[in-house]
CSV table of C-alpha atoms in Angstrom, one decimal:
chain,number,residue,atom,x,y,z
A,12,MET,CA,-68.4,-40.8,72.5
A,13,SER,CA,-66.1,-43.5,71.2
A,14,THR,CA,-64.1,-43.1,68.0
A,15,PHE,CA,-66.4,-45.6,66.3
A,16,ASP,CA,-69.5,-43.7,67.4
A,17,ARG,CA,-68.0,-40.5,66.1
A,18,LEU,CA,-67.2,-42.1,62.8
A,19,ILE,CA,-70.8,-43.5,62.4
A,20,ASN,CA,-72.2,-40.1,63.4
A,21,GLU,CA,-70.0,-38.3,60.8
A,22,VAL,CA,-71.0,-40.8,58.0
A,23,SER,CA,-74.6,-40.3,58.9
A,24,ASN,CA,-74.3,-36.6,58.8
A,25,ARG,CA,-72.6,-36.7,55.4
A,26,LEU,CA,-75.2,-39.0,54.0
A,27,ARG,CA,-78.0,-36.9,55.4
A,28,SER,CA,-76.5,-33.7,54.0
A,29,GLY,CA,-76.1,-35.3,50.6
A,30,ALA,CA,-79.7,-36.5,50.7
A,31,VAL,CA,-81.0,-33.1,51.6
A,32,HIS,CA,-78.9,-31.5,48.8
A,33,LEU,CA,-80.2,-34.1,46.2
A,34,GLU,CA,-83.8,-33.6,47.4
A,35,GLY,CA,-83.4,-29.8,47.0
A,36,GLU,CA,-81.9,-30.2,43.5
A,37,PHE,CA,-84.6,-32.6,42.5
A,38,ASP,CA,-87.4,-30.3,43.8
A,39,GLN,CA,-85.9,-27.3,41.8
A,40,LEU,CA,-85.5,-29.4,38.7
A,41,LYS,CA,-89.1,-30.6,39.0
A,42,GLU,CA,-90.3,-27.0,39.5
A,43,ARG,CA,-88.4,-25.8,36.4
A,44,LEU,CA,-89.6,-28.7,34.2
A,45,GLY,CA,-93.2,-28.2,35.5
A,46,ALA,CA,-93.1,-24.5,34.8
A,47,LEU,CA,-92.2,-25.2,31.2
A,48,GLY,CA,-95.4,-26.9,30.5
A,49,ARG,CA,-97.6,-25.1,33.0
A,50,ALA,CA,-99.8,-22.1,32.3
A,51,HIS,CA,-99.2,-19.1,34.5
A,52,ASP,CA,-102.8,-19.5,35.9
A,53,ALA,CA,-102.6,-23.3,36.2
A,54,PRO,CA,-104.7,-24.6,39.2
A,55,ALA,CA,-103.3,-24.4,42.7
A,56,HIS,CA,-105.0,-24.4,46.1
A,57,ILE,CA,-104.6,-23.8,49.8
A,58,ARG,CA,-105.0,-26.8,52.0
A,59,PRO,CA,-105.7,-25.4,55.5
A,60,TYR,CA,-105.5,-27.8,58.4
A,61,ARG,CA,-108.0,-27.4,61.2
A,62,GLY,CA,-106.6,-25.1,63.9
A,63,PHE,CA,-107.3,-24.6,67.6
A,64,GLY,CA,-107.2,-21.6,69.9
A,65,ASN,CA,-108.7,-19.7,72.8
A,66,SER,CA,-110.1,-16.2,73.3
A,67,LYS,CA,-106.7,-14.6,72.8
A,68,GLU,CA,-104.9,-16.6,70.0
A,69,PHE,CA,-105.4,-19.1,67.2
A,70,HIS,CA,-102.8,-21.7,66.1
A,71,LEU,CA,-102.9,-22.2,62.3
A,72,GLN,CA,-101.2,-24.4,59.8
A,73,GLY,CA,-101.6,-25.3,56.1
A,74,ARG,CA,-100.0,-25.9,52.8
A,75,LEU,CA,-100.0,-24.5,49.3
A,76,LEU,CA,-100.1,-27.1,46.6
A,77,ARG,CA,-100.3,-27.0,42.8
A,78,GLY,CA,-103.2,-28.7,41.1
A,79,ASP,CA,-106.8,-29.1,42.1
A,80,PRO,CA,-107.8,-30.0,45.7
A,81,GLU,CA,-107.7,-33.7,46.5
A,82,ARG,CA,-111.0,-35.4,45.8
A,83,LEU,CA,-112.7,-37.4,48.5
A,84,SER,CA,-112.8,-41.1,48.0
A,85,GLU,CA,-115.9,-43.1,47.3
A,86,GLU,CA,-117.1,-46.3,48.8
A,87,LYS,CA,-117.2,-48.0,45.4
A,88,HIS,CA,-113.5,-47.3,44.6
A,89,GLN,CA,-111.4,-50.4,44.0
A,90,PRO,CA,-107.8,-51.1,45.2
A,91,LEU,CA,-106.2,-49.9,42.0
A,92,GLU,CA,-108.1,-46.6,42.2
A,93,ASN,CA,-107.0,-46.2,45.8
A,94,LEU,CA,-103.4,-46.9,44.8
A,95,LEU,CA,-103.5,-44.2,42.1
A,96,ALA,CA,-105.0,-41.7,44.6
A,97,ALA,CA,-102.3,-42.6,47.1
A,98,PHE,CA,-99.6,-42.0,44.5
A,99,ARG,CA,-101.0,-38.6,43.7
A,100,ARG,CA,-101.3,-37.8,47.4
A,101,PHE,CA,-97.6,-38.4,48.1
A,102,GLU,CA,-96.4,-36.9,44.8
A,103,SER,CA,-97.6,-33.5,45.9
A,104,ASP,CA,-96.3,-30.4,44.1
A,105,GLU,CA,-95.6,-27.9,46.9
A,106,MET,CA,-95.3,-24.1,46.4
A,107,PRO,CA,-92.4,-22.6,48.4
A,108,GLY,CA,-91.8,-18.9,49.0
A,109,VAL,CA,-95.4,-17.8,48.5
A,110,GLU,CA,-96.7,-15.0,50.7
A,111,VAL,CA,-99.8,-16.0,52.7
A,112,GLN,CA,-102.1,-13.7,54.6
A,113,VAL,CA,-104.2,-15.0,57.5
A,114,SER,CA,-107.0,-12.8,58.8
A,115,PHE,CA,-109.7,-13.0,61.5
A,116,GLY,CA,-111.7,-10.2,63.1
A,117,GLY,CA,-109.7,-7.4,61.6
A,118,VAL,CA,-106.4,-8.9,62.7
A,119,SER,CA,-104.0,-10.1,59.9
A,120,ARG,CA,-100.6,-11.7,59.6
A,121,ARG,CA,-98.4,-12.2,56.6
A,122,LEU,CA,-96.0,-15.1,56.4
A,123,GLU,CA,-94.2,-17.1,53.7
A,124,THR,CA,-94.5,-20.8,52.8
A,125,ASP,CA,-91.3,-22.8,53.5
A,126,GLU,CA,-89.5,-25.1,51.1
A,127,GLU,CA,-92.2,-27.8,51.4
A,128,GLY,CA,-95.1,-25.3,50.9
A,129,TYR,CA,-96.1,-25.2,54.5
A,130,TYR,CA,-97.1,-22.1,56.5
A,131,GLY,CA,-97.8,-21.9,60.2
A,132,ALA,CA,-98.7,-19.0,62.5
A,133,THR,CA,-100.1,-18.0,65.9
A,134,LEU,CA,-102.6,-15.3,65.2
A,135,PRO,CA,-103.5,-13.0,68.1
A,136,ILE,CA,-107.2,-12.3,68.2
A,137,ASP,CA,-109.7,-10.1,69.9
A,138,GLY,CA,-113.4,-10.5,70.4
A,139,VAL,CA,-114.0,-14.2,70.4
A,140,SER,CA,-116.0,-15.4,73.4
A,141,ASP,CA,-115.5,-18.8,74.9
A,142,ASP,CA,-118.4,-18.4,77.4
A,143,GLY,CA,-120.9,-20.5,75.4
A,144,ALA,CA,-120.8,-23.7,73.5
A,145,THR,CA,-117.6,-25.2,72.1
A,146,ALA,CA,-117.5,-23.5,68.6
A,147,TRP,CA,-115.6,-23.4,65.3
A,148,HIS,CA,-114.5,-20.1,63.7
A,149,ASP,CA,-113.3,-19.6,60.1
A,150,VAL,CA,-110.0,-17.8,59.5
A,151,GLU,CA,-109.6,-16.3,56.1
A,152,ILE,CA,-106.5,-17.5,54.2
A,153,ARG,CA,-105.3,-15.7,51.0
A,154,ALA,CA,-102.3,-16.0,48.7
A,155,ASP,CA,-101.3,-14.4,45.5
A,156,VAL,CA,-99.1,-16.5,43.2
A,157,ARG,CA,-97.0,-14.2,41.1
A,158,GLY,CA,-96.5,-14.5,37.3
A,159,PRO,CA,-93.1,-14.8,35.7
A,160,ASP,CA,-92.4,-11.0,35.8
A,161,SER,CA,-93.5,-10.7,39.5
A,162,SER,CA,-95.4,-7.6,38.7
A,163,THR,CA,-98.9,-9.0,38.7
A,164,ALA,CA,-100.6,-11.9,40.5
A,165,ALA,CA,-101.2,-14.8,38.1
A,166,LEU,CA,-103.4,-16.6,40.5
A,167,HIS,CA,-105.4,-15.5,43.6
A,168,LEU,CA,-106.1,-18.2,46.1
A,169,GLU,CA,-108.6,-18.1,49.0
A,170,ALA,CA,-109.6,-20.7,51.7
A,171,ALA,CA,-111.2,-20.8,55.1
A,172,CYS,CA,-109.5,-22.5,58.0
A,173,PRO,CA,-111.8,-23.8,60.7
A,174,VAL,CA,-110.4,-23.2,64.2
A,175,LEU,CA,-111.7,-24.9,67.3
A,176,VAL,CA,-112.4,-22.7,70.4
A,177,PRO,CA,-113.6,-24.9,73.4
A,178,SER,CA,-116.0,-23.4,75.8
A,179,ARG,CA,-114.5,-22.4,79.1
A,180,ASP,CA,-117.1,-24.6,80.7
A,181,ALA,CA,-115.8,-27.7,79.0
A,182,ARG,CA,-114.9,-30.3,81.6
A,183,VAL,CA,-112.1,-32.2,80.0
A,184,GLY,CA,-110.1,-32.2,76.8
A,185,ILE,CA,-109.2,-35.4,74.9
A,186,ILE,CA,-106.0,-35.9,72.9
A,187,SER,CA,-106.0,-39.1,70.9
A,188,ASP,CA,-103.7,-40.9,68.5
A,189,LEU,CA,-105.2,-42.3,65.3
A,190,ASP,CA,-103.3,-45.3,63.9
A,191,ASP,CA,-103.9,-48.4,66.0
A,192,THR,CA,-105.9,-46.3,68.5
A,193,VAL,CA,-108.9,-45.3,66.4
A,194,LEU,CA,-108.4,-47.1,63.1
A,195,VAL,CA,-106.8,-50.5,62.6
A,196,THR,CA,-103.4,-49.9,60.8
A,197,GLY,CA,-100.8,-52.3,62.0
A,198,ALA,CA,-98.2,-49.6,62.3
A,199,THR,CA,-95.7,-52.1,63.8
A,200,ARG,CA,-96.2,-54.5,60.9
A,201,VAL,CA,-94.9,-52.8,57.8
A,202,VAL,CA,-96.6,-55.0,55.2
A,203,SER,CA,-100.0,-54.6,56.9
A,204,MET,CA,-99.6,-50.8,57.3
A,205,VAL,CA,-98.5,-50.3,53.6
A,206,ARG,CA,-101.4,-52.5,52.3
A,207,ARG,CA,-104.0,-50.5,54.3
A,208,SER,CA,-102.5,-47.1,53.5
A,209,LEU,CA,-102.2,-47.7,49.7
A,210,PHE,CA,-105.1,-50.0,48.8
A,211,GLU,CA,-107.9,-49.0,51.2
A,212,ASN,CA,-109.6,-45.7,51.3
A,213,ALA,CA,-111.5,-43.8,54.0
A,214,TRP,CA,-114.6,-45.8,53.5
A,215,GLN,CA,-112.8,-49.1,53.7
A,216,ARG,CA,-110.6,-48.4,56.7
A,217,VAL,CA,-111.8,-50.2,59.8
A,218,PRO,CA,-112.2,-48.6,63.3
A,219,PHE,CA,-111.6,-50.5,66.5
A,220,GLY,CA,-114.8,-51.9,68.0
A,221,GLY,CA,-116.9,-49.4,70.0
A,222,VAL,CA,-114.5,-46.5,69.4
A,223,GLY,CA,-117.3,-44.3,68.0
A,224,ALA,CA,-119.6,-44.8,71.0
A,225,LEU,CA,-116.6,-44.3,73.4
A,226,PHE,CA,-115.4,-41.1,71.8
A,227,ARG,CA,-118.9,-39.6,71.5
A,228,GLY,CA,-119.4,-40.4,75.1
A,229,LEU,CA,-116.2,-38.6,76.0
A,230,GLU,CA,-117.2,-35.7,73.9
A,231,SER,CA,-120.6,-35.3,75.6
A,232,GLY,CA,-119.1,-36.0,79.1
A,233,GLY,CA,-121.9,-36.2,81.7
A,234,GLY,CA,-124.5,-35.3,79.1
A,235,SER,CA,-125.2,-31.6,80.0
A,236,GLY,CA,-123.2,-28.6,79.2
A,237,PRO,CA,-120.9,-27.9,76.2
A,238,ASP,CA,-119.1,-30.6,74.3
A,239,ASN,CA,-115.6,-31.5,75.4
A,240,PRO,CA,-112.9,-30.7,72.8
A,241,PHE,CA,-111.1,-33.4,70.8
A,242,PHE,CA,-107.6,-33.2,69.4
A,243,TYR,CA,-106.1,-35.9,67.2
A,244,VAL,CA,-102.3,-36.0,67.3
A,245,SER,CA,-100.7,-38.6,65.0
A,246,SER,CA,-97.3,-39.3,63.5
A,247,SER,CA,-98.9,-39.9,60.0
A,248,PRO,CA,-97.6,-37.5,57.3
A,249,HIS,CA,-99.6,-34.5,56.3
A,250,ASN,CA,-100.2,-36.2,52.9
A,251,LEU,CA,-102.8,-38.3,54.7
A,252,TYR,CA,-104.7,-35.4,56.1
A,253,VAL,CA,-107.7,-35.6,53.7
A,254,PRO,CA,-108.4,-39.3,54.0
A,255,LEU,CA,-108.0,-39.2,57.8
A,256,VAL,CA,-110.4,-36.4,58.2
A,257,GLN,CA,-112.8,-38.1,55.8
A,258,PHE,CA,-112.6,-41.3,57.9
A,259,LEU,CA,-113.4,-39.4,61.1
A,260,GLU,CA,-116.5,-37.9,59.4
A,261,ILE,CA,-117.7,-41.2,57.9
A,262,ARG,CA,-117.5,-42.9,61.3
A,263,GLN,CA,-119.2,-39.9,63.0
A,264,LEU,CA,-116.3,-39.4,65.4
A,265,PRO,CA,-115.9,-36.1,67.2
A,266,ARG,CA,-114.7,-33.2,65.0
A,267,GLY,CA,-111.4,-31.9,66.1
A,268,PRO,CA,-108.0,-30.6,64.8
A,269,VAL,CA,-105.9,-33.4,63.1
A,270,LEU,CA,-102.3,-32.6,63.9
A,271,LEU,CA,-99.9,-34.6,61.6
A,272,ARG,CA,-96.2,-34.2,60.9
A,273,ASP,CA,-93.8,-33.3,58.2
A,274,VAL,CA,-91.6,-36.3,57.2
A,275,GLY,CA,-89.2,-34.4,55.1
A,276,LEU,CA,-85.4,-34.4,55.5
A,277,THR,CA,-83.3,-31.7,57.2
A,278,ARG,CA,-79.5,-31.3,57.5
A,279,ASP,CA,-79.4,-32.2,61.2
A,280,ARG,CA,-81.9,-35.1,61.3
A,281,TRP,CA,-83.4,-37.7,59.0
A,282,LEU,CA,-86.9,-36.6,59.7
A,283,LYS,CA,-88.0,-33.0,60.3
A,284,ASP,CA,-90.4,-34.1,63.0
A,285,ALA,CA,-89.4,-37.2,64.9
A,286,HIS,CA,-92.2,-39.3,66.2
A,287,ASP,CA,-91.7,-38.7,69.9
A,288,GLU,CA,-90.8,-35.0,69.5
A,289,HIS,CA,-93.7,-34.3,67.2
A,290,LYS,CA,-96.3,-35.7,69.6
A,291,ALA,CA,-94.7,-34.1,72.7
A,292,GLU,CA,-94.6,-30.6,71.0
A,293,LYS,CA,-98.2,-30.8,69.9
A,294,ILE,CA,-99.4,-32.0,73.4
A,295,ASP,CA,-97.5,-29.3,75.1
A,296,ARG,CA,-99.0,-26.6,72.8
A,297,ILE,CA,-102.5,-27.9,73.3
A,298,LEU,CA,-102.1,-28.0,77.1
A,299,GLY,CA,-100.5,-24.6,77.1
A,300,THR,CA,-103.4,-23.2,75.1
A,301,TYR,CA,-105.9,-24.3,77.7
A,302,PRO,CA,-104.2,-24.0,81.1
A,303,ASP,CA,-107.3,-24.5,83.1
A,304,LEU,CA,-108.6,-27.6,81.3
A,305,PRO,CA,-107.7,-31.1,82.4
A,306,PHE,CA,-107.0,-33.7,79.8
A,307,VAL,CA,-107.3,-37.4,78.9
A,308,LEU,CA,-104.6,-38.9,76.6
A,309,ILE,CA,-105.5,-42.0,74.5
A,310,GLY,CA,-103.0,-44.0,72.5
A,311,ASP,CA,-101.7,-47.5,71.8
A,312,SER,CA,-98.9,-49.8,72.8
A,313,GLY,CA,-97.2,-49.9,69.4
A,314,GLN,CA,-95.4,-46.6,69.1
A,315,HIS,CA,-94.2,-45.3,72.5
A,316,ASP,CA,-97.4,-43.5,73.3
A,317,ALA,CA,-97.3,-44.7,76.9
A,318,LYS,CA,-93.9,-43.1,77.5
A,319,ILE,CA,-94.7,-39.9,75.5
A,320,TYR,CA,-97.9,-39.5,77.5
A,321,LEU,CA,-96.3,-40.2,80.9
A,322,ASP,CA,-93.6,-37.6,80.1
A,323,ALA,CA,-96.3,-35.1,79.2
A,324,SER,CA,-98.1,-35.7,82.5
A,325,LEU,CA,-94.8,-35.1,84.4
A,326,ARG,CA,-94.2,-31.8,82.5
A,327,HIS,CA,-97.7,-30.7,83.3
A,328,PRO,CA,-98.4,-32.0,86.8
A,329,GLY,CA,-102.1,-32.3,87.7
A,330,ARG,CA,-103.3,-31.7,84.2
A,331,VAL,CA,-103.7,-35.3,83.0
A,332,LEU,CA,-106.7,-37.1,84.5
A,333,ALA,CA,-105.9,-40.5,82.9
A,334,ILE,CA,-103.8,-42.1,80.2
A,335,TYR,CA,-105.5,-44.9,78.2
A,336,ILE,CA,-103.4,-47.2,76.1
A,337,ARG,CA,-105.0,-49.7,73.8
A,338,ASP,CA,-102.9,-52.8,74.5
A,339,GLU,CA,-104.1,-55.8,72.5
A,340,ILE,CA,-100.9,-57.7,73.0
A,341,GLY,CA,-100.7,-57.5,76.8
A,342,ASP,CA,-97.2,-58.8,77.1
A,343,GLY,CA,-96.3,-56.8,80.2
A,344,ARG,CA,-93.8,-54.5,78.5
A,345,LEU,CA,-95.5,-51.4,79.9
A,346,THR,CA,-95.9,-52.5,83.5
A,347,GLY,CA,-93.1,-50.3,84.7
A,348,LEU,CA,-94.6,-47.2,83.0
A,349,VAL,CA,-98.0,-47.9,84.6
A,350,THR,CA,-96.4,-48.1,88.0
A,351,GLU,CA,-94.4,-44.9,87.5
A,352,ALA,CA,-97.6,-43.1,86.3
A,353,GLU,CA,-99.5,-44.2,89.3
A,354,ARG,CA,-96.7,-43.1,91.6
A,355,HIS,CA,-97.0,-39.6,90.2
A,356,GLY,CA,-100.8,-39.7,90.6
A,357,THR,CA,-101.9,-40.3,87.0
A,358,PRO,CA,-103.7,-43.5,86.3
A,359,MET,CA,-102.5,-45.3,83.2
A,360,VAL,CA,-104.9,-48.0,82.0
A,361,LEU,CA,-103.7,-50.8,79.6
A,362,ALA,CA,-107.0,-51.6,77.9
A,363,ARG,CA,-107.8,-54.5,75.7
A,364,ASP,CA,-110.8,-52.8,74.1
A,365,SER,CA,-113.0,-49.7,74.1
A,366,GLU,CA,-115.3,-51.1,76.8
A,367,ALA,CA,-112.4,-51.3,79.3
A,368,ILE,CA,-111.6,-47.6,78.7
A,369,ALA,CA,-115.3,-46.7,79.1
A,370,HIS,CA,-115.6,-48.4,82.4
A,371,HIS,CA,-112.6,-46.6,83.9
A,372,ALA,CA,-113.7,-43.2,82.5
A,373,ALA,CA,-117.2,-43.8,84.0
A,374,GLY,CA,-115.5,-44.5,87.3
A,375,LEU,CA,-113.8,-41.1,87.1
A,376,GLY,CA,-116.9,-39.3,86.1
A,377,ILE,CA,-115.5,-38.4,82.7
A,378,VAL,CA,-118.3,-40.1,80.8
A,379,ALA,CA,-122.0,-40.8,81.7
A,380,PRO,CA,-122.6,-44.0,83.7
A,381,ASP,CA,-124.4,-45.6,80.7
A,382,ILE,CA,-121.5,-45.2,78.3
A,383,PRO,CA,-119.9,-48.6,79.1
A,384,ASP,CA,-123.2,-50.4,78.2
A,385,ARG,CA,-123.4,-48.3,75.0
A,386,VAL,CA,-119.9,-49.2,74.0
A,387,ARG,CA,-120.5,-52.9,74.7
A,388,GLU,CA,-123.6,-52.9,72.6
A,389,ALA,CA,-121.8,-51.1,69.8
A,390,ILE,CA,-119.0,-53.7,69.8
A,391,ALA,CA,-121.6,-56.5,69.6
A,392,ARG,CA,-123.4,-54.8,66.7
A,393,GLU,CA,-120.2,-54.2,64.8
A,394,ARG,CA,-119.0,-57.8,65.2
A,395,ALA,CA,-122.4,-59.0,64.0
A,396,ASN,CA,-122.1,-56.9,60.9
A,397,ASP,CA,-118.5,-58.1,60.0
């Protein structure tokens, strides 16, 4: 490393350390000021994020936040109402240092929320069968928020965390990005991304043509047998969890864990979970949880998904049946990655639309033969209704 590079690195480290310190001081000040005007039993809630697991362990994550749970958006909401909701969403009031208990089937673990109010745990379990249909199981989450004298609980919180356990007879798992893969975001165009994120709600966000028919076809596979499990891995912040889940439900897309990232600061990096590392870690954990299940990875050409997915397929040889990259630009930037993926035995398809993905998946037997036609018809209907 040159002297100049070392200087830049030192300046960056000092700026980051200062920013982390200021953020911590601000959070403490906000908490003290809030406590002055807040009743001891003021509303708070647990926000569990959908988990996933197998017959031996569940992977769980959630957050403790002050205030009432976020309300779902309505189709009639106007841009100003959406903007105010977005402000409240990002101005979350986290609850650090609170003991949380997660329990399922007589097994419990106690853990403590971090400085941003998050908790995470791998819960060993016993007695859940994965012989039948793909199923969801509720894990009990409890927390007691102590009063000022720490002798009694001022507030008792409870929530249920749904955990996906795929059937061992599932044929393939699907890991998909969200922004610019499922819903139109314009993540590479800052103004477009900000406008959609702040002024549009879950009802108003637009999915890519035919993605619903494609994903439902991937979920059902050949048509008989249990549903194939879906996992959504996105670099969007956890603050967007509620509207993203609502969007998936409105559009009747397959239900699955929505794995987002923490965008807070740390002393050794500007973002706690960098984009590439966040996705790689989540993909590795999913594939590690289901060692006998092959996977399909779906992303877009705007945020390094092709490279992230290729690297994942190399770390897990033989586990990735296909990589599908929505590539509306088609400028040839990814040709080298396509060649490398094929050299290692994993097809990487640069698809202009959902129909192209459906055709390739049907050729591999991942979806039923009629799914490409269904996707094409869905695209035509959606265009007619625009």
